[in-house]
Amino acid sequence: MVRILVISGNAFDGHEYRNIPLALELKARGHVVRHAGPSPLFTSTGFVDSTFDWEFANEPGPKDGNTVLFSTWRELYRLILWSDIVVFGQNKAYKGAGAFAHASGRVLVQHQDIGGLDYWYYSPLLLGVRSPWGAEGLAALKVASMYPPVATGSVQFDRAARTDDLLSKEEFCRKYGLNPEKKIAVYFTASPANHSEGYKDTYRKIIQALEEQADFQAMIKT
């Protein structure tokens, strides 16, 4: 029986639940699992851009994943000492926690739960990325890991995956009021955490530019 700590370095608006499916899956496989994230009190360090509400830990999914919110570094380090394996997501600011886990003899695993490819500072035993493309990108960056990055998929993408049959183009256009004779450009916006006024102004201009093309029509996928 292995004790596994899954850490979400911040809440990240729109992706607060991103690591809950991972915690539940590990628990279902017979491991003792805790999911941890920063509480609203974990703000004095100045780097956490979003924290979890206290109510989050008592919601059905997070509660089933044994979510614990930490308010101090000492509380987080106690959780690390409890564990055999520490699973980090992507957050630059927990480098000290990663070093503590190493010094304490814990096994470190890191995976791509949010963002790009520039947050790999923990020298983990294993690296999990979303796709073979992600693995190639990390190889190009010469990220330190005992083994090559493993393409594991993405719980974020799994939640969005269709479980029914895909629509034909005609059905798709009918559903969304599109002209099947025109090309379709789909704009995928970033998560709500990144929706600054400048960002929103930029994607309005992109959509406008697409719609000004006679043979194109545009739609936004949030």
GROMACS .gro file of C-alpha atoms in nm:
model
  222
    1MET     CA    1   0.000   0.000   0.000
    2VAL     CA    2   0.153   0.328  -0.117
    3ARG     CA    3   0.075   0.672   0.022
    4ILE     CA    4   0.052   0.929  -0.257
    5LEU     CA    5   0.024   1.306  -0.224
    6VAL     CA    6  -0.114   1.488  -0.530
    7ILE     CA    7  -0.038   1.861  -0.515
    8SER     CA    8  -0.223   2.132  -0.707
    9GLY     CA    9   0.007   2.433  -0.676
   10ASN     CA   10  -0.278   2.680  -0.725
   11ALA     CA   11  -0.650   2.674  -0.792
   12PHE     CA   12  -0.614   2.830  -1.140
   13ASP     CA   13  -0.959   2.968  -1.224
   14GLY     CA   14  -1.150   2.735  -1.451
   15HIS     CA   15  -0.926   2.436  -1.372
   16GLU     CA   16  -0.972   2.398  -0.996
   17TYR     CA   17  -1.071   2.032  -1.031
   18ARG     CA   18  -0.798   1.934  -1.275
   19ASN     CA   19  -0.619   1.687  -1.043
   20ILE     CA   20  -0.923   1.539  -0.870
   21PRO     CA   21  -0.973   1.267  -1.137
   22LEU     CA   22  -0.607   1.167  -1.091
   23ALA     CA   23  -0.647   1.141  -0.713
   24LEU     CA   24  -0.966   0.936  -0.750
   25GLU     CA   25  -0.807   0.702  -1.004
   26LEU     CA   26  -0.506   0.637  -0.779
   27LYS     CA   27  -0.740   0.579  -0.485
   28ALA     CA   28  -0.946   0.333  -0.691
   29ARG     CA   29  -0.627   0.136  -0.757
   30GLY     CA   30  -0.585   0.071  -0.387
   31HIS     CA   31  -0.343   0.348  -0.289
   32VAL     CA   32  -0.387   0.582   0.007
   33VAL     CA   33  -0.423   0.922  -0.154
   34ARG     CA   34  -0.444   1.284  -0.047
   35HIS     CA   35  -0.498   1.578  -0.276
   36ALA     CA   36  -0.355   1.907  -0.147
   37GLY     CA   37  -0.377   2.271  -0.248
   38PRO     CA   38  -0.323   2.618  -0.098
   39SER     CA   39  -0.595   2.761   0.126
   40PRO     CA   40  -0.708   3.127   0.119
   41LEU     CA   41  -0.458   3.192   0.402
   42PHE     CA   42  -0.162   3.084   0.188
   43THR     CA   43  -0.111   3.429   0.038
   44SER     CA   44   0.172   3.595   0.230
   45THR     CA   45   0.439   3.435   0.013
   46GLY     CA   46   0.327   3.653  -0.277
   47PHE     CA   47   0.345   3.397  -0.558
   48VAL     CA   48   0.016   3.209  -0.540
   49ASP     CA   49  -0.212   3.370  -0.797
   50SER     CA   50  -0.521   3.171  -0.697
   51THR     CA   51  -0.613   2.965  -0.391
   52PHE     CA   52  -0.888   2.715  -0.314
   53ASP     CA   53  -1.198   2.822  -0.122
   54TRP     CA   54  -1.246   2.642   0.208
   55GLU     CA   55  -1.570   2.491   0.077
   56PHE     CA   56  -1.381   2.322  -0.207
   57ALA     CA   57  -1.243   2.046   0.019
   58ASN     CA   58  -1.596   1.944   0.122
   59GLU     CA   59  -1.741   1.914  -0.227
   60PRO     CA   60  -1.815   1.554  -0.334
   61GLY     CA   61  -1.524   1.509  -0.581
   62PRO     CA   62  -1.252   1.681  -0.377
   63LYS     CA   63  -1.381   1.521  -0.055
   64ASP     CA   64  -1.367   1.174  -0.214
   65GLY     CA   65  -1.009   1.253  -0.318
   66ASN     CA   66  -0.922   1.336   0.046
   67THR     CA   67  -0.845   1.699  -0.031
   68VAL     CA   68  -0.648   1.888   0.234
   69LEU     CA   69  -0.582   2.262   0.210
   70PHE     CA   70  -0.253   2.389   0.354
   71SER     CA   71  -0.207   2.740   0.491
   72THR     CA   72   0.168   2.733   0.568
   73TRP     CA   73   0.483   2.571   0.433
   74ARG     CA   74   0.504   2.370   0.755
   75GLU     CA   75   0.164   2.214   0.684
   76LEU     CA   76   0.266   2.126   0.329
   77TYR     CA   77   0.595   1.974   0.448
   78ARG     CA   78   0.406   1.759   0.700
   79LEU     CA   79   0.192   1.628   0.414
   80ILE     CA   80   0.508   1.550   0.216
   81LEU     CA   81   0.652   1.360   0.512
   82TRP     CA   82   0.329   1.158   0.534
   83SER     CA   83   0.365   1.042   0.172
   84ASP     CA   84   0.577   0.787  -0.010
   85ILE     CA   85   0.524   0.948  -0.351
   86VAL     CA   86   0.471   1.319  -0.419
   87VAL     CA   87   0.300   1.416  -0.745
   88PHE     CA   88   0.359   1.777  -0.850
   89GLY     CA   89   0.179   1.961  -1.125
   90GLN     CA   90   0.328   2.271  -1.287
   91ASN     CA   91   0.405   2.565  -1.064
   92LYS     CA   92   0.744   2.732  -1.043
   93ALA     CA   93   0.708   2.845  -0.683
   94TYR     CA   94   0.716   2.500  -0.522
   95LYS     CA   95   1.078   2.435  -0.605
   96GLY     CA   96   1.160   2.449  -0.232
   97ALA     CA   97   0.891   2.192  -0.158
   98GLY     CA   98   1.037   1.971  -0.429
   99ALA     CA   99   1.383   2.002  -0.274
  100PHE     CA  100   1.235   1.914   0.067
  101ALA     CA  101   1.069   1.605  -0.081
  102HIS     CA  102   1.401   1.498  -0.234
  103ALA     CA  103   1.588   1.555   0.093
  104SER     CA  104   1.323   1.352   0.276
  105GLY     CA  105   1.370   1.054   0.045
  106ARG     CA  106   1.030   1.079  -0.122
  107VAL     CA  107   0.975   0.969  -0.481
  108LEU     CA  108   0.887   1.265  -0.703
  109VAL     CA  109   0.660   1.247  -1.006
  110GLN     CA  110   0.561   1.553  -1.208
  111HIS     CA  111   0.294   1.590  -1.472
  112GLN     CA  112   0.157   1.858  -1.701
  113ASP     CA  113  -0.164   1.959  -1.526
  114ILE     CA  114  -0.175   2.316  -1.664
  115GLY     CA  115   0.021   2.558  -1.879
  116GLY     CA  116   0.315   2.509  -2.108
  117LEU     CA  117   0.647   2.330  -2.074
  118ASP     CA  118   0.858   2.573  -1.875
  119TYR     CA  119   0.782   2.474  -1.516
  120TRP     CA  120   0.987   2.155  -1.476
  121TYR     CA  121   1.212   2.244  -1.184
  122TYR     CA  122   1.172   1.944  -0.954
  123SER     CA  123   1.409   1.683  -1.105
  124PRO     CA  124   1.142   1.413  -1.075
  125LEU     CA  125   1.186   1.042  -1.123
  126LEU     CA  126   0.911   1.046  -1.385
  127LEU     CA  127   0.762   1.316  -1.608
  128GLY     CA  128   0.409   1.286  -1.746
  129VAL     CA  129   0.307   1.502  -2.044
  130ARG     CA  130  -0.008   1.529  -2.250
  131SER     CA  131   0.119   1.403  -2.583
  132PRO     CA  132   0.420   1.279  -2.782
  133TRP     CA  133   0.459   1.640  -2.898
  134GLY     CA  134   0.499   1.744  -2.534
  135ALA     CA  135   0.760   1.474  -2.478
  136GLU     CA  136   0.959   1.597  -2.778
  137GLY     CA  137   0.940   1.954  -2.651
  138LEU     CA  138   1.080   1.857  -2.312
  139ALA     CA  139   1.357   1.657  -2.475
  140ALA     CA  140   1.454   1.969  -2.671
  141LEU     CA  141   1.465   2.169  -2.347
  142LYS     CA  142   1.696   1.905  -2.192
  143VAL     CA  143   1.484   1.878  -1.879
  144ALA     CA  144   1.642   1.666  -1.608
  145SER     CA  145   1.462   1.341  -1.534
  146MET     CA  146   1.580   0.987  -1.466
  147TYR     CA  147   1.361   0.857  -1.750
  148PRO     CA  148   1.233   1.007  -2.077
  149PRO     CA  149   0.899   1.194  -2.048
  150VAL     CA  150   0.595   0.969  -2.080
  151ALA     CA  151   0.289   1.072  -2.284
  152THR     CA  152   0.003   0.996  -2.047
  153GLY     CA  153  -0.281   1.197  -2.194
  154SER     CA  154  -0.460   1.472  -2.004
  155VAL     CA  155  -0.738   1.459  -1.746
  156GLN     CA  156  -0.839   1.803  -1.871
  157PHE     CA  157  -0.884   1.669  -2.224
  158ASP     CA  158  -1.045   1.345  -2.100
  159ARG     CA  159  -1.323   1.545  -1.936
  160ALA     CA  160  -1.391   1.722  -2.265
  161ALA     CA  161  -1.377   1.410  -2.484
  162ARG     CA  162  -1.695   1.305  -2.658
  163THR     CA  163  -1.847   0.975  -2.557
  164ASP     CA  164  -2.106   0.964  -2.835
  165ASP     CA  165  -2.059   0.949  -3.212
  166LEU     CA  166  -1.910   1.255  -3.381
  167LEU     CA  167  -2.143   1.475  -3.584
  168SER     CA  168  -2.114   1.494  -3.961
  169LYS     CA  169  -2.023   1.834  -4.103
  170GLU     CA  170  -2.383   1.893  -4.207
  171GLU     CA  171  -2.512   1.805  -3.859
  172PHE     CA  172  -2.244   2.020  -3.697
  173CYS     CA  173  -2.332   2.322  -3.912
  174ARG     CA  174  -2.702   2.275  -3.849
  175LYS     CA  175  -2.646   2.254  -3.472
  176TYR     CA  176  -2.441   2.574  -3.457
  177GLY     CA  177  -2.608   2.773  -3.734
  178LEU     CA  178  -2.310   2.765  -3.970
  179ASN     CA  179  -2.297   2.769  -4.349
  180PRO     CA  180  -2.168   2.428  -4.468
  181GLU     CA  181  -2.040   2.589  -4.789
  182LYS     CA  182  -1.788   2.806  -4.603
  183LYS     CA  183  -1.467   2.716  -4.424
  184ILE     CA  184  -1.488   2.710  -4.045
  185ALA     CA  185  -1.226   2.868  -3.821
  186VAL     CA  186  -1.251   2.773  -3.453
  187TYR     CA  187  -1.081   2.997  -3.197
  188PHE     CA  188  -0.993   2.824  -2.870
  189THR     CA  189  -0.968   3.080  -2.592
  190ALA     CA  190  -0.748   3.046  -2.285
  191SER     CA  191  -0.895   2.972  -1.942
  192PRO     CA  192  -1.082   3.246  -1.750
  193ALA     CA  193  -0.769   3.310  -1.542
  194ASN     CA  194  -0.606   3.466  -1.850
  195HIS     CA  195  -0.899   3.675  -1.974
  196SER     CA  196  -0.748   4.019  -1.927
  197GLU     CA  197  -0.898   4.312  -2.116
  198GLY     CA  198  -0.602   4.307  -2.357
  199TYR     CA  199  -0.650   3.936  -2.425
  200LYS     CA  200  -1.023   3.975  -2.488
  201ASP     CA  201  -0.959   4.269  -2.721
  202THR     CA  202  -0.709   4.059  -2.917
  203TYR     CA  203  -0.942   3.769  -2.978
  204ARG     CA  204  -1.226   4.003  -3.078
  205LYS     CA  205  -0.994   4.142  -3.348
  206ILE     CA  206  -0.898   3.791  -3.461
  207ILE     CA  207  -1.262   3.688  -3.495
  208GLN     CA  208  -1.345   4.009  -3.680
  209ALA     CA  209  -1.056   3.955  -3.922
  210LEU     CA  210  -1.176   3.601  -3.994
  211GLU     CA  211  -1.534   3.707  -4.051
  212GLU     CA  212  -1.421   3.970  -4.300
  213GLN     CA  213  -1.293   3.692  -4.525
  214ALA     CA  214  -1.567   3.601  -4.772
  215ASP     CA  215  -1.505   3.225  -4.760
  216PHE     CA  216  -1.461   3.196  -4.381
  217GLN     CA  217  -1.686   3.189  -4.080
  218ALA     CA  218  -1.563   3.188  -3.722
  219MET     CA  219  -1.679   3.048  -3.393
  220ILE     CA  220  -1.533   3.073  -3.041
  221LYS     CA  221  -1.485   2.762  -2.828
  222THR     CA  222  -1.439   2.859  -2.464
   0.00000   0.00000   0.00000
